Each structure stands twice: as C-alpha cells, then as structure tokens.
PDB file of C-alpha atoms (C1' of nucleotides) in Angstrom:
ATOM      1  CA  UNK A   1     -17.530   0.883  -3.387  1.00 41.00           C
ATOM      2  CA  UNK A   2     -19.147  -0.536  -0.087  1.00 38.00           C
ATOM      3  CA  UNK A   3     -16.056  -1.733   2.043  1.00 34.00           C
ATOM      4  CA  UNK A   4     -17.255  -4.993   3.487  1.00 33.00           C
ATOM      5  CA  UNK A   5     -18.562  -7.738   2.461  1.00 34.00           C
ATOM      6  CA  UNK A   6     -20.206 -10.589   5.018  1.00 34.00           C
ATOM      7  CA  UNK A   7     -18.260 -13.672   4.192  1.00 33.00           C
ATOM      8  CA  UNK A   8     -18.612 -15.257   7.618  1.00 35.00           C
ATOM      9  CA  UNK A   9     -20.560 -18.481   7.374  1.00 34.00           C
ATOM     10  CA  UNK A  10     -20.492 -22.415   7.428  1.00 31.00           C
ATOM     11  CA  UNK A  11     -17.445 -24.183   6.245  1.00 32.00           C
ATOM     12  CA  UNK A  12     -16.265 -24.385   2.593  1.00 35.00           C
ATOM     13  CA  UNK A  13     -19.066 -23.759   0.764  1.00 39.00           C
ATOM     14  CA  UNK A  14     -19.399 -21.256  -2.018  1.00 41.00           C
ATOM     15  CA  UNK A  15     -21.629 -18.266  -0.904  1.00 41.00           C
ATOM     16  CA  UNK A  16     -23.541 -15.495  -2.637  1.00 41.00           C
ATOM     17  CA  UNK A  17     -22.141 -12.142  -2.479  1.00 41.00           C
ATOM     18  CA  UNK A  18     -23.107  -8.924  -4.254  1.00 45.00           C
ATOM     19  CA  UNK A  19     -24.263 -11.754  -7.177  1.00 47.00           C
ATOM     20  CA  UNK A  20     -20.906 -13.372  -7.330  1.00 57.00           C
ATOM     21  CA  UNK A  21     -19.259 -16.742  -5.459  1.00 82.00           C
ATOM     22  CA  UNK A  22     -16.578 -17.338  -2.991  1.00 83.00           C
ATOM     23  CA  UNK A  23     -14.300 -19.706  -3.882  1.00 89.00           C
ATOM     24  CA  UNK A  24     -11.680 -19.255  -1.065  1.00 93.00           C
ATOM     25  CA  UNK A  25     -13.100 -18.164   2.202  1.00 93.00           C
ATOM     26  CA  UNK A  26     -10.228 -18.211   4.157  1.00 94.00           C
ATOM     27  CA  UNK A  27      -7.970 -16.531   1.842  1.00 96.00           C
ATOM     28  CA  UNK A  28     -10.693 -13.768   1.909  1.00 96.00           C
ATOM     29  CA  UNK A  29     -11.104 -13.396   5.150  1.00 96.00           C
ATOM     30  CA  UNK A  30      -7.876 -13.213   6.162  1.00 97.00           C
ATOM     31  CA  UNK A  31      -7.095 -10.546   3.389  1.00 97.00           C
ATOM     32  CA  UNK A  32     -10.137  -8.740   5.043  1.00 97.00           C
ATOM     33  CA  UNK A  33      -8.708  -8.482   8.139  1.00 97.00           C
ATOM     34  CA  UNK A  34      -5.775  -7.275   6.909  1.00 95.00           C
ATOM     35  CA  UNK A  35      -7.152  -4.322   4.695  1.00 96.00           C
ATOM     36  CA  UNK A  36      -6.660  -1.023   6.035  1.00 95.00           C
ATOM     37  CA  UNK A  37      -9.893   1.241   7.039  1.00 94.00           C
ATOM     38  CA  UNK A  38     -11.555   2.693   4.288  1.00 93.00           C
ATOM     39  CA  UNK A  39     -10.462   6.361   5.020  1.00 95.00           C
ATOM     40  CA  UNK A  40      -7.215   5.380   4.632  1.00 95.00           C
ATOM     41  CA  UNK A  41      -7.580   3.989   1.304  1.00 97.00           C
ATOM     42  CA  UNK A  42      -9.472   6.896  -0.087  1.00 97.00           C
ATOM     43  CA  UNK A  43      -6.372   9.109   1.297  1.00 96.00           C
ATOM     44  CA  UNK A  44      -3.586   6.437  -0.588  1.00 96.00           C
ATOM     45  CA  UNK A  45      -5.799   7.041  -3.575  1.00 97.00           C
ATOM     46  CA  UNK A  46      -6.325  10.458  -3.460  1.00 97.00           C
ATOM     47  CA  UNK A  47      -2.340  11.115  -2.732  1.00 96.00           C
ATOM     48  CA  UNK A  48      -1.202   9.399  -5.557  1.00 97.00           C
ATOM     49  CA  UNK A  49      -3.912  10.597  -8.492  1.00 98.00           C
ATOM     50  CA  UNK A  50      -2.007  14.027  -7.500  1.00 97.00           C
ATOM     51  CA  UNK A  51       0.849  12.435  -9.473  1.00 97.00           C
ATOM     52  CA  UNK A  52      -1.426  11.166 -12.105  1.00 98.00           C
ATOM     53  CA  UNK A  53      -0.859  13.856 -14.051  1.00 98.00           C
ATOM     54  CA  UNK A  54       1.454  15.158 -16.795  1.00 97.00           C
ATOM     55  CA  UNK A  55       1.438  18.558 -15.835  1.00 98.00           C
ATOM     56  CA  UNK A  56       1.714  17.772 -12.043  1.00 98.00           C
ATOM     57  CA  UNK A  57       4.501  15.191 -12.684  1.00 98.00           C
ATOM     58  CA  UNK A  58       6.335  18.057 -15.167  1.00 98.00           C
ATOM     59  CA  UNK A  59       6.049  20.862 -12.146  1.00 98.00           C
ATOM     60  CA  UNK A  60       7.527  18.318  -9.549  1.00 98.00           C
ATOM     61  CA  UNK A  61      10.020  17.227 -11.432  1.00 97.00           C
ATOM     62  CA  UNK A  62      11.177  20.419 -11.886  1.00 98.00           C
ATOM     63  CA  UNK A  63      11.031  21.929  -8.242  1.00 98.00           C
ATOM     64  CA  UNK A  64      13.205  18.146  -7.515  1.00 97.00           C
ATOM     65  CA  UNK A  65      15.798  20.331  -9.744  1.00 96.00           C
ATOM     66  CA  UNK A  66      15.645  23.650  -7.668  1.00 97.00           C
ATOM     67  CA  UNK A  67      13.085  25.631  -6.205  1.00 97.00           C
ATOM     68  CA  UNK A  68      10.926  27.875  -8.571  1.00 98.00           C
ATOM     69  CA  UNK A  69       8.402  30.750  -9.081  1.00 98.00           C
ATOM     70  CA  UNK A  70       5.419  30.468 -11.165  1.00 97.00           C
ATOM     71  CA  UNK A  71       6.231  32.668 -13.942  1.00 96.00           C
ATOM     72  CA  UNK A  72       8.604  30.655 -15.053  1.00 97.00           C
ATOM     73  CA  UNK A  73       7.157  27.263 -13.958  1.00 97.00           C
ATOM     74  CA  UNK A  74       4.702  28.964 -16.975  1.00 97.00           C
ATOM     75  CA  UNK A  75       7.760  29.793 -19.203  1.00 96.00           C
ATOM     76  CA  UNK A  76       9.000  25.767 -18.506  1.00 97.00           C
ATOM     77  CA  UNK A  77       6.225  24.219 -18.926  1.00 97.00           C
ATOM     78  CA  UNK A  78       4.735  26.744 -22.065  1.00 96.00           C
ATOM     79  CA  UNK A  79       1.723  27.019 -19.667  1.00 97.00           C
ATOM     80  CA  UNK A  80      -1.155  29.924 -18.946  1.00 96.00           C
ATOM     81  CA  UNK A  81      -0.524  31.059 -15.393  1.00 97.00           C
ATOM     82  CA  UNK A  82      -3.835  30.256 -14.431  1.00 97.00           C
ATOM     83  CA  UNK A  83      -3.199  26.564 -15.342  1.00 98.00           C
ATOM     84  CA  UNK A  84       0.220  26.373 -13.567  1.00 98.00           C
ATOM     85  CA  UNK A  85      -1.827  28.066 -10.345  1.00 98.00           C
ATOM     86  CA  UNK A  86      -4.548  25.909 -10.374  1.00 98.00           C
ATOM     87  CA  UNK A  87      -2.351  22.673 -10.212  1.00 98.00           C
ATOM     88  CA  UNK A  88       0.136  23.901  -7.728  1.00 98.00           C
ATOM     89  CA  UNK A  89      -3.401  25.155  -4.905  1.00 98.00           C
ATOM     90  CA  UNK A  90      -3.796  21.400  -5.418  1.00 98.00           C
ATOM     91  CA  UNK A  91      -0.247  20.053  -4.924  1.00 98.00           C
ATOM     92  CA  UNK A  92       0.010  22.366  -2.260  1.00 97.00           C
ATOM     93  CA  UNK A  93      -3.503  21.184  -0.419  1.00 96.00           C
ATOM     94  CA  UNK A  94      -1.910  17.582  -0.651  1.00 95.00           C
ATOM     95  CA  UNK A  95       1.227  18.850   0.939  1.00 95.00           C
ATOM     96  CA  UNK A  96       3.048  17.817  -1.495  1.00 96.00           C
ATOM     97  CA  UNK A  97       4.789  21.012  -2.034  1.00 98.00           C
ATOM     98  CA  UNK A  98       5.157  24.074   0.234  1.00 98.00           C
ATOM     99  CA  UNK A  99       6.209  27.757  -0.551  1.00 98.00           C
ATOM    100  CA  UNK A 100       7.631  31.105   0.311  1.00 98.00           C
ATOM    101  CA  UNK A 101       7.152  34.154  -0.609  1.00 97.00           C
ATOM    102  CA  UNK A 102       9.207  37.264  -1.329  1.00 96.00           C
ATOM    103  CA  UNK A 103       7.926  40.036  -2.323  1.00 95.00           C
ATOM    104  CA  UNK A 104       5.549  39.837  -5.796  1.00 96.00           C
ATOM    105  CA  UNK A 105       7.223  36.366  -5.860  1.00 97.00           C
ATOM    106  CA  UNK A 106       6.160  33.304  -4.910  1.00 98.00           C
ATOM    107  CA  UNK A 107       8.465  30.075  -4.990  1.00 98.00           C
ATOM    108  CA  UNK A 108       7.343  26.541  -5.065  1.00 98.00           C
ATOM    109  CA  UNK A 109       9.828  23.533  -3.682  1.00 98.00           C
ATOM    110  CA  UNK A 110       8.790  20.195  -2.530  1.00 98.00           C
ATOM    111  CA  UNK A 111       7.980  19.391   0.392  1.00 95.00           C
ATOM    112  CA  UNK A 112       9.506  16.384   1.621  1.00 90.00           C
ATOM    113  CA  UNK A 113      12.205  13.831   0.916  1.00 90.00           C
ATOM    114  CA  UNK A 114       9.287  11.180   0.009  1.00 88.00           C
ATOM    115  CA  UNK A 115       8.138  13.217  -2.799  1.00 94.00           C
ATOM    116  CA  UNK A 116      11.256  12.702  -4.576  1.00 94.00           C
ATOM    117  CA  UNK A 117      11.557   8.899  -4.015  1.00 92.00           C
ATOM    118  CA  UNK A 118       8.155   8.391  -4.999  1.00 93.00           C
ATOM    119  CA  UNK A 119       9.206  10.186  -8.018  1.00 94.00           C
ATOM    120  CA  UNK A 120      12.188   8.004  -8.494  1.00 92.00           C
ATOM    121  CA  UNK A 121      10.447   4.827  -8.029  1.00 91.00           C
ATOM    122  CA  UNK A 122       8.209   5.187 -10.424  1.00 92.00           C
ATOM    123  CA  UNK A 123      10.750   6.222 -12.855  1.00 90.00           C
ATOM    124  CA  UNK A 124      12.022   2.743 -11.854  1.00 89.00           C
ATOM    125  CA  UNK A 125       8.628   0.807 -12.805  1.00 87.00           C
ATOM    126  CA  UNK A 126       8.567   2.973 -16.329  1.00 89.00           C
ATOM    127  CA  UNK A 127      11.914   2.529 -17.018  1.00 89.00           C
ATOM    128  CA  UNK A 128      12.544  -1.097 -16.782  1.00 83.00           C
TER     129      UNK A 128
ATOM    130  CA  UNK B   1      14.096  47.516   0.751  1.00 30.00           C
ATOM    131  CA  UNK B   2      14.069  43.680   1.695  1.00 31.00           C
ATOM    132  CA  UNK B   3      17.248  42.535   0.573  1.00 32.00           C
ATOM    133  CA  UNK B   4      16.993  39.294  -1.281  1.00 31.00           C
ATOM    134  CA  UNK B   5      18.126  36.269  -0.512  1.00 32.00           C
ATOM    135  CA  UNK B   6      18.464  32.943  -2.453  1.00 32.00           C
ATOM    136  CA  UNK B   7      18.117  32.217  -6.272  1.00 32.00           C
ATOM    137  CA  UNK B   8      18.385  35.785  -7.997  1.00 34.00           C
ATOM    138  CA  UNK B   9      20.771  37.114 -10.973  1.00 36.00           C
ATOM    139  CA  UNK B  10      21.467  40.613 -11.731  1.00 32.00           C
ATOM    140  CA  UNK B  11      22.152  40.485 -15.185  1.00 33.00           C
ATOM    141  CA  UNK B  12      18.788  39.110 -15.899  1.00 36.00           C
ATOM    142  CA  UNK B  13      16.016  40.525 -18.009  1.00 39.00           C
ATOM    143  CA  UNK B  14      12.265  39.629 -18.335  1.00 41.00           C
ATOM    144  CA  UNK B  15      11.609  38.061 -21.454  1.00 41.00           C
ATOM    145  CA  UNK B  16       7.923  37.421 -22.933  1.00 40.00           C
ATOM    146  CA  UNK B  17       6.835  33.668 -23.142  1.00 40.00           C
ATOM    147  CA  UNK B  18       3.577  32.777 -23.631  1.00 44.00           C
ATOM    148  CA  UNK B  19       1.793  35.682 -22.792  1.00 47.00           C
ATOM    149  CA  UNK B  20       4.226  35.170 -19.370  1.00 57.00           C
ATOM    150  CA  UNK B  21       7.664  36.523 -18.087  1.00 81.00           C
ATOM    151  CA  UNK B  22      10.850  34.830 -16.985  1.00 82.00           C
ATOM    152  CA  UNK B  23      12.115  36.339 -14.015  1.00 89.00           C
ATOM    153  CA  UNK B  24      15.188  34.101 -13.598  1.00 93.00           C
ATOM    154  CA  UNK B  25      16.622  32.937 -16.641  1.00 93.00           C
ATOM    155  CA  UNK B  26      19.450  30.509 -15.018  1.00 93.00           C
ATOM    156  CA  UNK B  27      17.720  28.481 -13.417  1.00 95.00           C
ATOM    157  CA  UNK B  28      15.002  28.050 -15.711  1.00 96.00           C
ATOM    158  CA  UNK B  29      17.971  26.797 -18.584  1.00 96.00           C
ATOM    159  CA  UNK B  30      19.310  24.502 -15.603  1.00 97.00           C
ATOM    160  CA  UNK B  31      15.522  23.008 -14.889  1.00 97.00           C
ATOM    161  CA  UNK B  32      14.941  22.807 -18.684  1.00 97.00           C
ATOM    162  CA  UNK B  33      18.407  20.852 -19.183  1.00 97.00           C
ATOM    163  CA  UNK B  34      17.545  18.466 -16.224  1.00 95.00           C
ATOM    164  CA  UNK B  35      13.614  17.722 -17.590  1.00 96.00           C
ATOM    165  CA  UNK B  36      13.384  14.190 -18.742  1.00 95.00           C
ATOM    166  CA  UNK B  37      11.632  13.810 -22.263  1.00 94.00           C
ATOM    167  CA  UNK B  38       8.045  14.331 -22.801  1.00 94.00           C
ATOM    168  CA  UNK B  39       6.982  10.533 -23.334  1.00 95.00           C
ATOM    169  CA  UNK B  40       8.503   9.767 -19.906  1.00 96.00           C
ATOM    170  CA  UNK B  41       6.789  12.135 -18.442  1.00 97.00           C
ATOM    171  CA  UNK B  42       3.488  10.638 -19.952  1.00 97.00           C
ATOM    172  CA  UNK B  43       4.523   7.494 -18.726  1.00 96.00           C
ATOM    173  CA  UNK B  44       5.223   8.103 -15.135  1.00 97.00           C
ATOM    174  CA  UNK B  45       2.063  10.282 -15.161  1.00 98.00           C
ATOM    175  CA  UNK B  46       0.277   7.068 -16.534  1.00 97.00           C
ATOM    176  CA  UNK B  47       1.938   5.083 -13.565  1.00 97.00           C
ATOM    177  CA  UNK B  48       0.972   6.739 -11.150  1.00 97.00           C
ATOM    178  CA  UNK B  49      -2.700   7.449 -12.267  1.00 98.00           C
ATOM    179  CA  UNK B  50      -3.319   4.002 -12.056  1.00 98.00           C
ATOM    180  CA  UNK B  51      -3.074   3.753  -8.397  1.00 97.00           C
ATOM    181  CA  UNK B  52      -5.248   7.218  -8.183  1.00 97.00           C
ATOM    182  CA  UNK B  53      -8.643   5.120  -7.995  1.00 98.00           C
ATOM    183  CA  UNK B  54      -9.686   3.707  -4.781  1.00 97.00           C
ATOM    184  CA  UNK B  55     -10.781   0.378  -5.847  1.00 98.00           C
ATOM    185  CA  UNK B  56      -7.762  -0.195  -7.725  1.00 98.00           C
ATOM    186  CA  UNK B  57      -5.807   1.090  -4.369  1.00 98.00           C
ATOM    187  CA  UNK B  58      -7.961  -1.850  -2.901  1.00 98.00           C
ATOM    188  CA  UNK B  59      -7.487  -4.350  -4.839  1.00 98.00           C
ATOM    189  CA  UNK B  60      -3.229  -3.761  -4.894  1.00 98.00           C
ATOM    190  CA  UNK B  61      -3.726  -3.411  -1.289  1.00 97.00           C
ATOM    191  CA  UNK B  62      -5.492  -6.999  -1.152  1.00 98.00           C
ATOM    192  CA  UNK B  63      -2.497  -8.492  -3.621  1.00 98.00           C
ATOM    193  CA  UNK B  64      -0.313  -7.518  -1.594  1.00 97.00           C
ATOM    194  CA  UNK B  65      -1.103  -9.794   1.114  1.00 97.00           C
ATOM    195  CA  UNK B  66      -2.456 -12.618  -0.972  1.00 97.00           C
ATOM    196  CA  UNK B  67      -2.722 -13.706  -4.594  1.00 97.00           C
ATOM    197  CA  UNK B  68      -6.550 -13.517  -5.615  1.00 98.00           C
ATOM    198  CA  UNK B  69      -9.267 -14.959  -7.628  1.00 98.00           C
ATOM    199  CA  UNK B  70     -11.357 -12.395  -9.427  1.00 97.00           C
ATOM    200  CA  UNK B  71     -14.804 -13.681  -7.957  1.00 96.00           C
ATOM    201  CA  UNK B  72     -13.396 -13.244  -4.280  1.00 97.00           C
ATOM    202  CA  UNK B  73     -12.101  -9.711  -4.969  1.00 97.00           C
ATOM    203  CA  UNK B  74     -15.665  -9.041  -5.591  1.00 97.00           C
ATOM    204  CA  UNK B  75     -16.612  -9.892  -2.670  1.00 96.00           C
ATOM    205  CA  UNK B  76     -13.862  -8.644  -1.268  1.00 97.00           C
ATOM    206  CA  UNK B  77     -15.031  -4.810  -2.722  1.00 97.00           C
ATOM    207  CA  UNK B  78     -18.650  -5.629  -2.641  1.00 95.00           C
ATOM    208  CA  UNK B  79     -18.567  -4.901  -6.509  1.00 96.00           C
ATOM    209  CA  UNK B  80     -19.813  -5.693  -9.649  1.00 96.00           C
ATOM    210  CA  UNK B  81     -17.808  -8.152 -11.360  1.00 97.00           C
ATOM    211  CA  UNK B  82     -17.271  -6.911 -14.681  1.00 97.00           C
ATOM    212  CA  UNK B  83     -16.013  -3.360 -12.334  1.00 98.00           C
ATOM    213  CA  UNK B  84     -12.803  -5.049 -10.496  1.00 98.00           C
ATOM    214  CA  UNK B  85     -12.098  -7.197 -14.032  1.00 98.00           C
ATOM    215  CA  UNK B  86     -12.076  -3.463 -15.912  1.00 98.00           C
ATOM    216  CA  UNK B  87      -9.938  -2.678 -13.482  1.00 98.00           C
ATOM    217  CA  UNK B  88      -8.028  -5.942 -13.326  1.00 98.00           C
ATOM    218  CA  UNK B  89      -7.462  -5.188 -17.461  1.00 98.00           C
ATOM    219  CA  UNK B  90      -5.773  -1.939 -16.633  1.00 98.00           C
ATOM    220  CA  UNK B  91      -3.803  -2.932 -13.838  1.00 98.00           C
ATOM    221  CA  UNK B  92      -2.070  -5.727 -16.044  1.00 97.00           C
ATOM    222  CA  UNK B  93      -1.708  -3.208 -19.162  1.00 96.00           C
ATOM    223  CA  UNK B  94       0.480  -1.034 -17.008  1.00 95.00           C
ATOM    224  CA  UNK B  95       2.625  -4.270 -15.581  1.00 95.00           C
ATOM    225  CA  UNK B  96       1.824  -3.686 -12.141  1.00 97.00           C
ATOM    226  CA  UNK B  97      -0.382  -6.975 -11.844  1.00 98.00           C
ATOM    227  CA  UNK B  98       0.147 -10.656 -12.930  1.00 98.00           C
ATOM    228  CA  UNK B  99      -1.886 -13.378 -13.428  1.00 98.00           C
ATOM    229  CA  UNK B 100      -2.307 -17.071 -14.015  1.00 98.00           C
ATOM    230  CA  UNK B 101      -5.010 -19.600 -15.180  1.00 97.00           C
ATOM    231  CA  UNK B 102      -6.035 -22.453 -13.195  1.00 96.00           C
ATOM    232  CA  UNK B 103      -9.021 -24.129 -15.074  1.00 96.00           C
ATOM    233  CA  UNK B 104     -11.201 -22.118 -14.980  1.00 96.00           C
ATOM    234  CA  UNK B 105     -10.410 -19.391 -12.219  1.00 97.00           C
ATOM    235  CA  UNK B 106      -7.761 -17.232 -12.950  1.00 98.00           C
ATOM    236  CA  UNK B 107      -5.162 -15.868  -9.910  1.00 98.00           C
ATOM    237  CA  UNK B 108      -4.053 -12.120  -9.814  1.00 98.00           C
ATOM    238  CA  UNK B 109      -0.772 -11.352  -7.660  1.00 98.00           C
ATOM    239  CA  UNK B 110       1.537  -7.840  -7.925  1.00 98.00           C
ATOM    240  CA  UNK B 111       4.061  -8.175 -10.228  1.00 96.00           C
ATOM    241  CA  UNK B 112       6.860  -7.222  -8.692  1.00 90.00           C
ATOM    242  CA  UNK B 113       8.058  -5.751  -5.436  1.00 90.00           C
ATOM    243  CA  UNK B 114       8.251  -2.092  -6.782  1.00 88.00           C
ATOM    244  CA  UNK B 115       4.694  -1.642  -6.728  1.00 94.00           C
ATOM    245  CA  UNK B 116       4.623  -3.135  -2.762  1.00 94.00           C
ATOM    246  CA  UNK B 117       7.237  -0.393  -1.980  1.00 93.00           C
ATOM    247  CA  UNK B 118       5.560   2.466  -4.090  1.00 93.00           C
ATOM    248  CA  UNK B 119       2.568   1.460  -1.571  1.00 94.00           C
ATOM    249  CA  UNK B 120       4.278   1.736   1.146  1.00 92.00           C
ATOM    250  CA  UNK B 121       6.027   5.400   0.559  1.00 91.00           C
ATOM    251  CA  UNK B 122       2.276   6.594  -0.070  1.00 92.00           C
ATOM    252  CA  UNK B 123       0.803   5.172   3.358  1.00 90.00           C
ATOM    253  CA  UNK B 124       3.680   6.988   5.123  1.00 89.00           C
ATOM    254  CA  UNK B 125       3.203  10.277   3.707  1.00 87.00           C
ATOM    255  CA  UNK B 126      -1.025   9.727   3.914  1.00 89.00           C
ATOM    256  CA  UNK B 127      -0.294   8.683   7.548  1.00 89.00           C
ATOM    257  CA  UNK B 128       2.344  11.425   9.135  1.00 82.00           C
TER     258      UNK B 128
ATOM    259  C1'  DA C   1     -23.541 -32.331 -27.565  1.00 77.10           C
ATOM    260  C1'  DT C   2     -25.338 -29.223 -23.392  1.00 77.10           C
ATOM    261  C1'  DT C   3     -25.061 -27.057 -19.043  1.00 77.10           C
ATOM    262  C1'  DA C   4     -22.840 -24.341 -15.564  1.00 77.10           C
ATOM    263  C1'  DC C   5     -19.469 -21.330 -14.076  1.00 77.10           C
ATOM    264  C1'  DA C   6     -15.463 -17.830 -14.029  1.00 77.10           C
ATOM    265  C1'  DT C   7     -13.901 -14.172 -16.420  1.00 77.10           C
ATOM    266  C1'  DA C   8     -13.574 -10.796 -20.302  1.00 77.10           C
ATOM    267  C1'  DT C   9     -15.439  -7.377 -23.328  1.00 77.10           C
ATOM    268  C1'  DT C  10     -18.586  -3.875 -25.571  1.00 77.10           C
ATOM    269  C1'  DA C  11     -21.467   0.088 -25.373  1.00 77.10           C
ATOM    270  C1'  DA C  12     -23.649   3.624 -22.864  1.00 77.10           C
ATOM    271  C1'  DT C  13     -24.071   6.723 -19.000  1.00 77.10           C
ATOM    272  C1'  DG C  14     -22.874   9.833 -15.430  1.00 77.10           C
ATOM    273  C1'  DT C  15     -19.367  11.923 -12.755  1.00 77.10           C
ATOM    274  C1'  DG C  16     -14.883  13.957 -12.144  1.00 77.10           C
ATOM    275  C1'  DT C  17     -11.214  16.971 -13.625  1.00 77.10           C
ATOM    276  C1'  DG C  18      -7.817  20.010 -16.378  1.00 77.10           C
ATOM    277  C1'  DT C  19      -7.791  24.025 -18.966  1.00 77.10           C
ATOM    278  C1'  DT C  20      -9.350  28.586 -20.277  1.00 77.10           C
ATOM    279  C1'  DC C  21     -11.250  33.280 -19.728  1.00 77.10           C
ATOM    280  C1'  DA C  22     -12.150  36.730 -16.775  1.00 77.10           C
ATOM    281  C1'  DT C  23     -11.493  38.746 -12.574  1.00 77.10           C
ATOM    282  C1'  DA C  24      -9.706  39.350  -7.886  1.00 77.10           C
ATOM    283  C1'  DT C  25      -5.929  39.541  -4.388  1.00 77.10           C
ATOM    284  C1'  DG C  26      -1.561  40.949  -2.736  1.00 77.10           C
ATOM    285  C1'  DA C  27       2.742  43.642  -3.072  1.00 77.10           C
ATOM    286  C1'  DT C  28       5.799  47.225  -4.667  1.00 77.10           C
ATOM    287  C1'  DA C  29       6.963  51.552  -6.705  1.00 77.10           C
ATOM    288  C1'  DA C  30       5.983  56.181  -8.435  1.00 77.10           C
TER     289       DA C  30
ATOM    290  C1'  DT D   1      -3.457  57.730  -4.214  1.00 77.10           C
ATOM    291  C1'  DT D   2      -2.648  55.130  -8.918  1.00 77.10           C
ATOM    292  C1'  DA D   3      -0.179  51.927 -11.776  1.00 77.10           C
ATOM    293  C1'  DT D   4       2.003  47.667 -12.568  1.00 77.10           C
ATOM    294  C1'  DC D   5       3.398  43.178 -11.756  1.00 77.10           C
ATOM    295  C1'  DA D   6       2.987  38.252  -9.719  1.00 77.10           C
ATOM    296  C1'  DT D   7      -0.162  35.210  -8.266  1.00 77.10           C
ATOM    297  C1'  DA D   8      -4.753  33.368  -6.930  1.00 77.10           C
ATOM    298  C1'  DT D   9      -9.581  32.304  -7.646  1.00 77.10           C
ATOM    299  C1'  DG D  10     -14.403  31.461  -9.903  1.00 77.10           C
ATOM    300  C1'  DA D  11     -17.174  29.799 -13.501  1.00 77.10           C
ATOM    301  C1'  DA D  12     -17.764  27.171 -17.597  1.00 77.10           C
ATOM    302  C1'  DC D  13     -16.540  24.014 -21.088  1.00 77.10           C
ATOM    303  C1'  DA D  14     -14.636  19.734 -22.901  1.00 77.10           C
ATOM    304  C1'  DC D  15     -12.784  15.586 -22.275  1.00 77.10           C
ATOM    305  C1'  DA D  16     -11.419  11.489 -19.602  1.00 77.10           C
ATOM    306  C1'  DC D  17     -12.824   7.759 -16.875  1.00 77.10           C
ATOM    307  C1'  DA D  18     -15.271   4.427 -13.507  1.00 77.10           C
ATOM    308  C1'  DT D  19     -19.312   1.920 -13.307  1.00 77.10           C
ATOM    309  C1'  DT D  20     -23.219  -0.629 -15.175  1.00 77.10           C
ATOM    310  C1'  DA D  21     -25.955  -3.856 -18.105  1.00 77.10           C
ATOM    311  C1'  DA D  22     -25.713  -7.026 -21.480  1.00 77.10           C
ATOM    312  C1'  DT D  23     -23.224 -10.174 -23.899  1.00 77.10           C
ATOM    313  C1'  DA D  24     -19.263 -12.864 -25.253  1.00 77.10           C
ATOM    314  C1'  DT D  25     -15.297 -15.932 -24.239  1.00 77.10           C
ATOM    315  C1'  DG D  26     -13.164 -19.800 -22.246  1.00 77.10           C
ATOM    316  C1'  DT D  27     -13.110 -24.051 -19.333  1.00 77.10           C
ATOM    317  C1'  DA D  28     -14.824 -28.135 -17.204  1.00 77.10           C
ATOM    318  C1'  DA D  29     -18.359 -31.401 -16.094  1.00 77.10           C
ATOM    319  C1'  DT D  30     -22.480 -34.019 -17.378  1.00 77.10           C
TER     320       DT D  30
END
DNA sequence: ATTACATATTAATGTGTGTTCATATGATAA
DNA sequence: TTATCATATGAACACACATTAATATGTAAT
C-alpha cells in the first residue's frame, strides 16, 4: 500500500525490502521513476472499478444505445428503482454519465466519447 | 405547459414492471434488442473489475514499462509477497498478464497491447 | 541428501460495496 | 392546498474481496 520503497544503495547486491530481495535494481528503479504519483493511481483505480460491475456495465451499455430515464432503465434491467438510483449517483459522481431533466423525468446519457471506447475495448479483450 | 422535446411517443401507455413503469416503450424495445447477452456482460464486468484495485493498477502500470520479477514488484509496492502474487494469480486468470520461468524467478509482462491502451483511455479521462 | 531461495497456495480476518426497505425530495396537476 | 408520480437518499444487511500469516511448491546449489 505504501508507494515507495528505498532501493537506492551500493551496486548489485540483493537488498532487504519490506522482508523480500531485489534481484534487479536497475530495472526497479527505473520502473520507479517512471510510476505515476500515487493520487493518480488511486483515481485510474477508482475510475475503472465503476465499470466493475454488472449492473453498471448493463446501464452504460444501454445509455451507448440512446439516452434513457430511470423508470425504464428499472423496466430494462428488471431492477428496484432504488438500486438503478443508487448506481447511476455513483456513475454520475465519476462523470461518467451526465443528465437532464424534464419535468418528473430525469434522463441519463453518457458523458463522453471515452466512455464508449472504453466500453468497446474491453469487449475486445473478452471477446477474443 | 413545457413542450417536450426529444425521445417521446404519443401512443404510449405506462405499463407495470417490477413494481416500476415504462414511460417510453420504443426505445426501451430498441435498448433491449441492442443489449448484448447476460454472460458478456459478466465478463466485461469481470474485466474491468480487475483493474478496479490500486495495487493491481500498480503493478499493470509497472508492466507496462518493464517485464518484472515478483520479488522486485514487492519492493516495488512495499508489499507483502504472498499480496502482489494473489494478485499476480488473478491478473493471469483474466489474460491480461503473462509470465515466464527462468530458474527459479519467474518474469511477469502484459499480455498484449489491449490492456496498455485500456490504460491509457483511463489516465485521460482521470486526468482532463 | 540438505539447504536456501523465489514463488504459490490455503485459511482466516477485516473492510468495502450492492441491494433492499423505508422515507424524503422535487415536479406537475387537480 | 392535496394527490400523484419520478427520482433521490439513508440505514442496514449480506456478500465479495484484499490482505495477512503460515505453509507448501518448485528450483538450484552445496
């Protein structure tokens, strides 16, 4: 969990880190210095578990089709409304989707151009 | 009085589904034609949950600029080994690493370039 | 053989998270 | 106002999952 590690010392020798060895110290350091901050992972992380989900991946498949209101992202998806809410506060906190609303009704689309080729590059990964 | 604009149908009537209503019946048929199956939905959920973890974000992130041992990943992440090789098990289940034996140190790499690009598109819509 | 090392696996624990029930907004119409 | 509909939110439960400790493989050297 800690980020860093201190790997810098004499030449090739093997040295004792969090109870393990390093066998290539400059292939470590180098990868070291080329790993983004740690905030920045946690967001990377954090964006994609948003798709690590079967309901999740179900609604945004669906608004890649057309745009859509809740009740019958429910009625799609054979969902409580509560369920189908809950999930789309947190693809909408991610900005992942964004919405409008008219009236009673509120419609969901995605909200970028990324979002769908995310989508469709997974599909290529599962799919081969 | 405000006039609607966008998806809306005349001729449609609210049906009860699941304890829910379907306000517009078109394009929920069109949606539910375009869906993919259920066990590809699963799948691409499953995909994409994989890189939801930060340390498995790491240790992609790390591949993807060098092939790597397991003991210098450790000390890489500052982790427990028997942590990044848990890890390392389901990153190979789901074909998104490799790995070979050499004696007895054994090398971890991405398998292919999907996974480099899938990266990528999340770091641009983390970083915009 | 035995020793040492790199990695894998099992079992247990604690934390995170998706769903549900109940309730609260917000909006329109009567 | 009151009533109804569409959606949002809060709390609680149940399950999934990441880490740990301990142990088990597998490989090479002595």
């Amino acid at each position: 969990m800690p980020s860093k590690a201190g790997i810098q010392n004499e030449t090739e020798e093997t040295v004792e880190v969090c109870s393990a060895r390093i066998i290539h110290r400059e292939t470590l350091a180098a990868v070291q210095a080329a790993m983004p901050g740690d905030a920045r992972i946690c967001d990377l992380a954090d964006f994609f578990k948003i798709f690590g989900d079967r309901t999740r991946i179900s609604i945004l498949w669906a608004l890649s089709e057309s745009e859509m209101c809740v009740c019958d992202l429910c009625a799609l998806l054979d969902m409580k409304q509560s369920a189908v809410s809950h999930q789309l506060k947190l693809l909408k906190q991610s900005r992942i989707v964004k919405y409008r609303r008219e009236g009673k009704v509120v419609y969901y689309s995605l909200d970028d151009e990324h979002i769908r080729r995310v989508l469709n590059l997974g599909l290529q990964h599962v799919c081969e």
